[in-house]
Short mmCIF file of C-alpha atoms in Angstrom, two decimals:
data_model
loop_
_atom_site.label_atom_id
_atom_site.label_comp_id
_atom_site.label_asym_id
_atom_site.label_seq_id
_atom_site.Cartn_x
_atom_site.Cartn_y
_atom_site.Cartn_z
CA MET A 296 22.07 -108.49 -88.92
CA LEU A 297 20.02 -107.42 -85.89
CA ASN A 298 18.14 -104.13 -86.27
CA VAL A 299 18.04 -102.21 -83.00
CA GLY A 300 16.58 -98.93 -81.80
CA ILE A 301 17.24 -96.72 -78.81
CA ILE A 302 14.50 -94.63 -77.23
CA GLY A 303 16.23 -92.17 -74.92
CA ALA A 304 19.27 -91.81 -77.18
CA THR A 305 20.44 -88.45 -75.82
CA GLY A 306 20.92 -89.46 -72.19
CA TYR A 307 24.18 -90.79 -70.81
CA THR A 308 23.10 -94.42 -71.17
CA GLY A 309 21.70 -93.80 -74.66
CA GLU A 310 24.94 -92.19 -75.78
CA GLU A 311 26.90 -95.08 -74.30
CA LEU A 312 24.67 -97.60 -76.10
CA ILE A 313 25.33 -95.93 -79.44
CA SER A 314 29.10 -96.07 -78.82
CA ILE A 315 29.02 -99.76 -77.94
CA LEU A 316 26.63 -100.82 -80.70
CA LEU A 317 28.60 -99.03 -83.40
CA ARG A 318 31.46 -101.47 -82.81
CA HIS A 319 29.20 -104.54 -82.60
CA PRO A 320 29.60 -106.59 -85.81
CA GLU A 321 26.13 -108.19 -85.65
CA VAL A 322 24.06 -105.04 -85.03
CA ARG A 323 22.68 -102.22 -87.13
CA ILE A 324 21.17 -99.17 -85.39
CA THR A 325 17.98 -98.35 -87.30
CA TYR A 326 16.08 -95.98 -85.01
CA LEU A 327 16.99 -93.26 -82.50
CA ALA A 328 14.54 -91.22 -80.47
CA ALA A 329 14.59 -88.89 -77.49
CA LYS A 330 12.58 -86.12 -75.87
CA ILE A 331 13.69 -83.34 -78.21
CA GLU A 332 11.73 -80.51 -79.82
CA THR A 333 13.19 -80.80 -83.32
CA PRO A 334 14.60 -83.88 -85.08
CA LEU A 335 18.37 -83.60 -85.45
CA PRO A 336 21.14 -85.82 -86.81
CA ILE A 337 22.61 -87.68 -83.88
CA ALA A 338 26.03 -86.51 -85.08
CA GLU A 339 24.96 -82.91 -84.43
CA ILE A 340 23.92 -83.76 -80.90
CA PHE A 341 27.11 -85.80 -80.33
CA PRO A 342 29.77 -84.68 -82.84
CA LYS A 343 31.94 -87.70 -81.98
CA PHE A 344 29.52 -89.79 -84.07
CA LYS A 345 30.12 -87.77 -87.24
CA LYS A 346 30.89 -90.07 -90.21
CA ARG A 347 30.06 -93.04 -87.99
CA ILE A 348 26.25 -92.93 -88.01
CA ASN A 349 23.89 -90.85 -90.16
CA LEU A 350 20.59 -91.40 -88.36
CA ILE A 351 18.22 -88.63 -87.32
CA CYS A 352 17.25 -88.57 -83.65
CA GLU A 353 13.56 -87.66 -83.40
CA PRO A 354 10.74 -87.49 -80.88
CA PRO A 355 9.55 -91.02 -80.05
CA ASP A 356 7.18 -92.66 -82.51
CA ILE A 357 6.41 -96.05 -81.02
CA LYS A 358 4.86 -97.50 -84.18
CA LYS A 359 7.85 -96.44 -86.26
CA ALA A 360 10.20 -98.01 -83.71
CA GLY A 361 8.25 -101.25 -83.91
CA ALA A 362 8.37 -101.24 -87.72
CA LEU A 363 12.10 -100.56 -88.00
CA CYS A 364 13.55 -102.64 -85.15
CA ASP A 365 13.85 -106.20 -83.92
CA LEU A 366 15.03 -105.07 -80.48
CA ILE A 367 14.48 -101.75 -78.71
CA PHE A 368 16.55 -100.43 -75.83
CA LEU A 369 14.49 -98.20 -73.55
CA ALA A 370 17.12 -95.84 -72.12
CA LEU A 371 14.49 -93.72 -70.42
CA PRO A 372 14.00 -92.14 -66.99
CA HIS A 373 12.26 -94.19 -64.35
CA THR A 374 8.43 -94.18 -64.67
CA VAL A 375 8.55 -93.51 -68.44
CA SER A 376 9.34 -96.95 -69.94
CA MET A 377 5.98 -98.39 -68.93
CA ASN A 378 4.39 -96.00 -71.44
CA PHE A 379 6.28 -97.70 -74.30
CA ALA A 380 6.80 -101.34 -73.35
CA PRO A 381 3.18 -102.58 -73.63
CA TYR A 382 2.82 -101.69 -77.32
CA LEU A 383 6.27 -103.06 -78.23
CA LEU A 384 5.47 -106.35 -76.50
CA ARG A 385 2.12 -106.55 -78.31
CA VAL A 386 3.91 -106.31 -81.67
CA ASN A 387 6.39 -109.02 -80.62
CA LYS A 388 9.50 -106.89 -80.24
CA HIS A 389 12.35 -107.73 -77.90
CA ILE A 390 12.92 -105.08 -75.23
CA ILE A 391 15.75 -104.25 -72.87
CA ASP A 392 14.57 -101.65 -70.39
CA LEU A 393 17.30 -99.71 -68.58
CA SER A 394 14.88 -98.03 -66.18
CA ALA A 395 13.49 -99.43 -62.93
CA ASP A 396 9.94 -99.84 -64.22
CA TYR A 397 10.03 -103.64 -64.45
CA ARG A 398 12.70 -104.59 -61.91
CA LEU A 399 10.53 -104.69 -58.82
CA LYS A 400 7.95 -107.46 -58.70
CA ASN A 401 6.00 -105.82 -55.88
CA THR A 402 4.13 -102.88 -57.38
CA LYS A 403 3.33 -101.41 -53.96
CA THR A 404 7.06 -101.18 -53.24
CA TYR A 405 7.63 -99.60 -56.66
CA GLU A 406 4.93 -97.01 -56.00
CA ILE A 407 6.44 -96.11 -52.60
CA PHE A 408 9.96 -95.57 -53.95
CA TYR A 409 9.11 -94.07 -57.37
CA ARG A 410 5.99 -92.15 -56.26
CA VAL A 411 3.78 -93.07 -59.20
CA LYS A 412 1.20 -95.76 -59.87
CA HIS A 413 2.53 -98.63 -61.96
CA LYS A 414 0.69 -98.61 -65.30
CA ASP A 415 1.68 -102.03 -66.64
CA LYS A 416 1.34 -104.66 -63.93
CA ASN A 417 0.40 -107.32 -66.48
CA ASN A 418 3.86 -107.33 -68.08
CA LEU A 419 5.86 -107.47 -64.86
CA LYS A 420 5.83 -111.27 -64.94
CA LYS A 421 7.32 -111.27 -68.44
CA ALA A 422 10.33 -109.17 -67.47
CA VAL A 423 13.47 -111.16 -66.63
CA TYR A 424 15.93 -109.49 -64.28
CA GLY A 425 18.99 -109.07 -66.48
CA LEU A 426 21.91 -109.94 -64.22
CA ALA A 427 23.66 -112.40 -66.51
CA GLU A 428 25.89 -113.90 -63.84
CA LEU A 429 22.82 -115.21 -61.98
CA TYR A 430 20.05 -115.50 -64.57
CA ARG A 431 21.76 -116.37 -67.85
CA ASN A 432 19.48 -119.30 -68.67
CA LYS A 433 16.35 -117.18 -68.20
CA ILE A 434 17.85 -114.35 -70.27
CA LYS A 435 18.50 -116.76 -73.16
CA LYS A 436 14.77 -117.43 -73.45
CA ALA A 437 13.53 -113.92 -72.68
CA ARG A 438 11.93 -111.31 -74.92
CA PHE A 439 11.81 -108.67 -72.21
CA ILE A 440 14.71 -107.75 -69.93
CA ALA A 441 14.65 -105.49 -66.89
CA ASN A 442 18.25 -104.31 -66.87
CA PRO A 443 19.61 -104.02 -63.30
CA GLY A 444 20.44 -100.71 -61.64
CA CYS A 445 24.04 -99.61 -61.23
CA TYR A 446 24.30 -99.78 -57.44
CA PRO A 447 22.45 -103.14 -57.30
CA THR A 448 24.76 -104.67 -59.90
CA GLY A 449 27.83 -104.03 -57.76
CA VAL A 450 26.20 -105.07 -54.47
CA ILE A 451 24.54 -108.25 -55.74
CA LEU A 452 27.66 -109.49 -57.54
CA ALA A 453 29.74 -108.74 -54.44
CA LEU A 454 27.44 -110.67 -52.10
CA ALA A 455 26.02 -113.51 -54.23
CA PRO A 456 28.70 -116.10 -53.34
CA LEU A 457 28.33 -115.42 -49.60
CA ILE A 458 24.54 -115.11 -49.58
CA GLY A 459 23.96 -118.06 -51.87
CA LEU A 460 26.22 -120.40 -49.92
CA ASN A 461 25.27 -119.19 -46.41
CA SER A 462 28.83 -118.17 -45.53
CA ALA A 463 27.76 -114.91 -43.92
CA ALA A 464 25.17 -113.61 -41.52
CA THR A 465 22.47 -111.60 -43.21
CA ASP A 466 20.78 -109.71 -40.39
CA THR A 467 23.11 -106.70 -40.63
CA ILE A 468 24.60 -105.83 -44.00
CA ILE A 469 26.03 -102.33 -44.40
CA VAL A 470 26.78 -100.95 -47.87
CA ASP A 471 28.91 -97.82 -48.21
CA ALA A 472 28.55 -96.81 -51.87
CA LYS A 473 30.22 -94.02 -53.83
CA SER A 474 29.23 -92.94 -57.33
CA GLY A 475 30.35 -90.45 -59.93
CA ALA A 476 27.97 -87.71 -61.04
CA THR A 477 26.72 -89.42 -64.22
CA GLY A 478 24.79 -91.81 -61.98
CA ALA A 479 22.12 -89.13 -61.64
CA GLY A 480 21.57 -88.94 -65.39
CA ARG A 481 21.93 -86.02 -67.77
CA ARG A 482 19.86 -83.32 -66.14
CA GLY A 483 20.32 -79.66 -65.34
CA SER A 484 19.82 -79.84 -61.59
CA LEU A 485 21.88 -77.57 -59.34
CA PRO A 486 23.37 -80.30 -57.07
CA TYR A 487 25.00 -81.89 -60.14
CA PHE A 488 26.59 -78.78 -61.67
CA PHE A 489 30.37 -79.03 -61.95
CA SER A 490 30.93 -76.24 -59.43
CA GLU A 491 28.73 -78.08 -56.89
CA VAL A 492 30.21 -81.56 -57.34
CA ASN A 493 33.87 -80.62 -57.81
CA GLU A 494 36.07 -80.69 -54.68
CA ASP A 495 33.24 -82.18 -52.64
CA ALA A 496 31.77 -85.49 -51.47
CA ARG A 497 28.43 -85.98 -49.80
CA PRO A 498 26.04 -88.73 -48.70
CA TYR A 499 22.46 -88.66 -49.91
CA LYS A 500 19.23 -90.71 -49.63
CA ILE A 501 20.51 -92.53 -46.54
CA ASN A 502 18.60 -95.83 -46.29
CA THR A 503 15.94 -94.38 -48.59
CA HIS A 504 17.56 -94.80 -52.01
CA GLN A 505 15.28 -96.24 -54.70
CA HIS A 506 17.75 -99.06 -55.43
CA ILE A 507 17.39 -100.55 -51.94
CA PRO A 508 14.26 -102.64 -52.65
CA GLU A 509 15.87 -103.98 -55.82
CA ILE A 510 18.92 -105.15 -53.87
CA ASN A 511 16.74 -106.59 -51.10
CA GLN A 512 14.55 -108.41 -53.61
CA GLU A 513 17.44 -110.14 -55.37
CA LEU A 514 19.48 -110.97 -52.26
CA SER A 515 16.37 -112.37 -50.57
CA ALA A 516 15.70 -114.59 -53.59
CA LEU A 517 19.28 -115.91 -53.42
CA CYS A 518 19.19 -116.44 -49.68
CA GLY A 519 15.70 -117.87 -49.40
CA ARG A 520 14.70 -115.46 -46.64
CA SER A 521 14.04 -111.78 -46.24
CA ILE A 522 17.10 -109.52 -46.33
CA LYS A 523 17.09 -105.79 -45.65
CA ILE A 524 20.38 -104.01 -46.21
CA ASN A 525 21.58 -100.71 -44.78
CA PHE A 526 22.61 -98.56 -47.72
CA VAL A 527 24.42 -95.21 -47.71
CA PRO A 528 25.27 -93.79 -51.15
CA HIS A 529 27.67 -90.89 -51.66
CA LEU A 530 28.20 -88.54 -54.59
CA ILE A 531 31.90 -88.08 -55.34
CA PRO A 532 33.60 -85.64 -57.76
CA LEU A 533 34.11 -88.06 -60.66
CA ASN A 534 32.34 -88.39 -63.99
CA ARG A 535 31.79 -92.13 -63.74
CA GLY A 536 32.43 -95.20 -61.65
CA ILE A 537 30.98 -96.85 -58.53
CA MET A 538 32.94 -98.21 -55.57
CA GLU A 539 30.99 -100.16 -52.96
CA THR A 540 32.37 -101.31 -49.62
CA ILE A 541 30.15 -103.89 -47.93
CA TYR A 542 30.41 -104.97 -44.29
CA ILE A 543 28.92 -108.31 -43.25
CA LYS A 544 29.38 -110.61 -40.25
CA GLN A 545 30.73 -114.13 -40.67
CA THR A 546 28.50 -116.91 -39.44
CA GLN A 547 29.70 -118.70 -36.32
CA SER A 548 28.99 -122.09 -37.87
CA GLU A 549 30.80 -121.51 -41.14
CA LYS A 550 33.89 -119.36 -40.63
CA ARG A 551 36.33 -119.37 -43.50
CA LYS A 552 39.91 -118.25 -43.91
CA PRO A 553 40.62 -115.34 -46.26
CA GLN A 554 42.19 -117.47 -48.98
CA ASN A 555 39.31 -119.93 -48.81
CA LEU A 556 36.84 -117.11 -49.38
CA ILE A 557 38.81 -115.87 -52.37
CA GLU A 558 38.74 -119.39 -53.80
CA LEU A 559 35.00 -119.55 -53.11
CA TYR A 560 34.49 -116.41 -55.19
CA LYS A 561 36.75 -117.66 -57.96
CA ARG A 562 34.76 -120.90 -58.21
CA PHE A 563 31.44 -119.06 -58.15
CA TYR A 564 32.49 -116.77 -61.01
CA LYS A 565 34.87 -119.10 -62.86
CA ASN A 566 32.87 -118.98 -66.11
CA GLU A 567 31.94 -115.30 -65.94
CA PRO A 568 33.75 -113.18 -68.54
CA PHE A 569 33.10 -109.86 -66.81
CA VAL A 570 33.77 -110.59 -63.13
CA ARG A 571 37.36 -110.41 -61.89
CA ILE A 572 38.28 -111.53 -58.39
CA LYS A 573 41.27 -109.81 -56.83
CA GLU A 574 44.07 -111.77 -55.17
CA LYS A 575 44.73 -111.59 -51.43
CA ASP A 576 46.80 -108.40 -51.42
CA ASP A 577 44.92 -106.55 -54.17
CA LEU A 578 41.99 -104.13 -53.97
CA PRO A 579 39.77 -102.70 -56.71
CA SER A 580 40.42 -99.33 -58.32
CA LEU A 581 37.96 -97.32 -60.37
CA LYS A 582 40.67 -96.66 -62.94
CA ASP A 583 40.73 -100.39 -63.69
CA VAL A 584 37.02 -100.61 -64.52
CA VAL A 585 35.85 -97.30 -66.00
CA TYR A 586 35.08 -97.56 -69.72
CA THR A 587 34.82 -101.36 -69.35
CA ASN A 588 32.08 -103.91 -68.64
CA PHE A 589 34.06 -105.51 -65.80
CA CYS A 590 33.13 -105.81 -62.15
CA ASP A 591 36.21 -106.13 -59.91
CA ILE A 592 35.68 -107.73 -56.49
CA ALA A 593 37.96 -108.13 -53.49
CA ILE A 594 37.37 -109.85 -50.14
CA ARG A 595 38.94 -109.14 -46.77
CA VAL A 596 38.36 -111.18 -43.59
CA PHE A 597 38.90 -110.02 -40.00
CA PRO A 598 38.49 -113.12 -37.80
CA LYS A 599 38.75 -111.35 -34.44
CA GLN A 600 35.86 -109.08 -35.35
CA GLU A 601 34.03 -111.90 -37.15
CA LEU A 602 33.85 -109.47 -40.06
CA ILE A 603 33.99 -109.82 -43.83
CA ILE A 604 34.46 -106.74 -46.02
CA VAL A 605 33.72 -107.08 -49.72
CA PHE A 606 34.67 -104.43 -52.27
CA SER A 607 33.21 -104.06 -55.76
CA ALA A 608 33.99 -101.57 -58.51
CA ILE A 609 32.15 -100.99 -61.79
CA ASP A 610 31.56 -98.32 -64.40
CA ASN A 611 28.02 -97.14 -63.67
CA LEU A 612 27.32 -96.38 -67.35
CA ILE A 613 28.68 -99.66 -68.75
CA LYS A 614 28.47 -102.67 -66.41
CA GLY A 615 25.92 -100.67 -64.41
CA ALA A 616 23.77 -99.85 -67.44
CA SER A 617 24.52 -99.88 -71.19
CA GLY A 618 27.29 -102.48 -71.29
CA GLN A 619 25.20 -104.86 -69.23
CA ALA A 620 22.28 -104.22 -71.59
CA VAL A 621 24.41 -105.21 -74.58
CA GLN A 622 25.67 -108.25 -72.65
CA ASN A 623 22.02 -109.25 -72.21
CA MET A 624 21.33 -108.66 -75.90
CA ASN A 625 24.24 -110.93 -76.80
CA ILE A 626 22.85 -113.70 -74.60
CA MET A 627 19.30 -113.30 -75.94
CA TYR A 628 20.43 -113.62 -79.57
CA GLY A 629 23.16 -116.22 -79.14
CA PHE A 630 26.05 -113.89 -79.96
CA PRO A 631 29.34 -114.34 -78.07
CA GLU A 632 28.68 -112.73 -74.70
CA THR A 633 31.68 -110.42 -74.93
CA MET A 634 30.95 -109.22 -78.48
CA GLY A 635 31.19 -105.44 -78.75
CA LEU A 636 32.29 -105.21 -75.11
CA ILE A 637 35.95 -106.29 -75.17
#
C-alpha cells in the first residue's frame, strides 16, 4: 500500500485529489495539510468525506509529511511549492507538484511571468514534465513530477500530432481558450464571485497568460524549433471545464484530407487510455469530459483557406490537474494507468 500526503488539501485540486485517492485500491492517504489557522478534521472542512476519511488537516509540517508519506502531492499556489520540494527531495520522497514552480526550465522566463525569484534552480533538472501521452517513459523513472497546467494540457495534446509530424505551419498558431471559474483556484477575489461570473463571459490576460511559456516550451521541444503561440483565454460562467479552439495553417508541402488527419490523430494516440479522437462529424462537448480524466479532440480542415481547426475539451480539475497527477502516480509506481480514474 502506497502512503501519500497532500499539502494544499483544502484547495480545489486538493479536494479533487482526496476524492480520487479514496477510491484508489493501492493508496492510503496518511497526511493532509493546508494553510489553516486551526487543525480540523477534513470531514468538517468537506462534509462529503464524513465516514470516508478520518484524518486531521493541519498547517504544513514538512518533516511530519516526510515521515508519514512515500509520495507527496503539492497542491499549492504557484511560487509556494519551491519552499517544500527541496527538503522532500533530500529525504528521498517522491513528489508530484501541481503548481508551475518546476514546469519552466528557463528561470528568467519563470520570474517574468510569476514575478518572483526562483528559489530552487538546482532541482529544476530533476523535475519531469508530467504529460503522460508524451513523456511516459521518463515518468516511469522519475521521483519528481512537474504536473502540467490545465490550459497547456489541452493545447499540447491537441497540437502534438501536427507539430510532431510537421503537418502544419507553426508561425501563426491562435488559441481561443475558455475555462470555468475553478481554474482560478479557491480564492475570495471579486472577479470570481458568483454574481460576477454568472451570466457573463470575458477575455483576460490576452497574450500575457502565465501558461503561454509552458505551451511554447513543450511545442518547441516537439517541433525542434521555436514556437510562440497567440493565446486568448476567456472566463465563462461554468464551475469547471476547458474548451480550446486552435487555428493553424496547413503546410503547402504536406496538405492532408480531413479523414487522413483524423486517422493521423488516431494512430498518434492509439495506445492512450485518456485521449479520445472524435469522428468526422462529431465535436467535443464539456458535458462529455467534466468529472473525467479524458481529453476529447476533434479536427476540422478547410482546404480553400489552408486552415486546420483543432478542438480540445478537458476537465480543468481532473485531466488538467488532479486526475493527471494520479495518472502520473500510477505510471511512477507501476499501477494500471487508469486505476482510480475510470
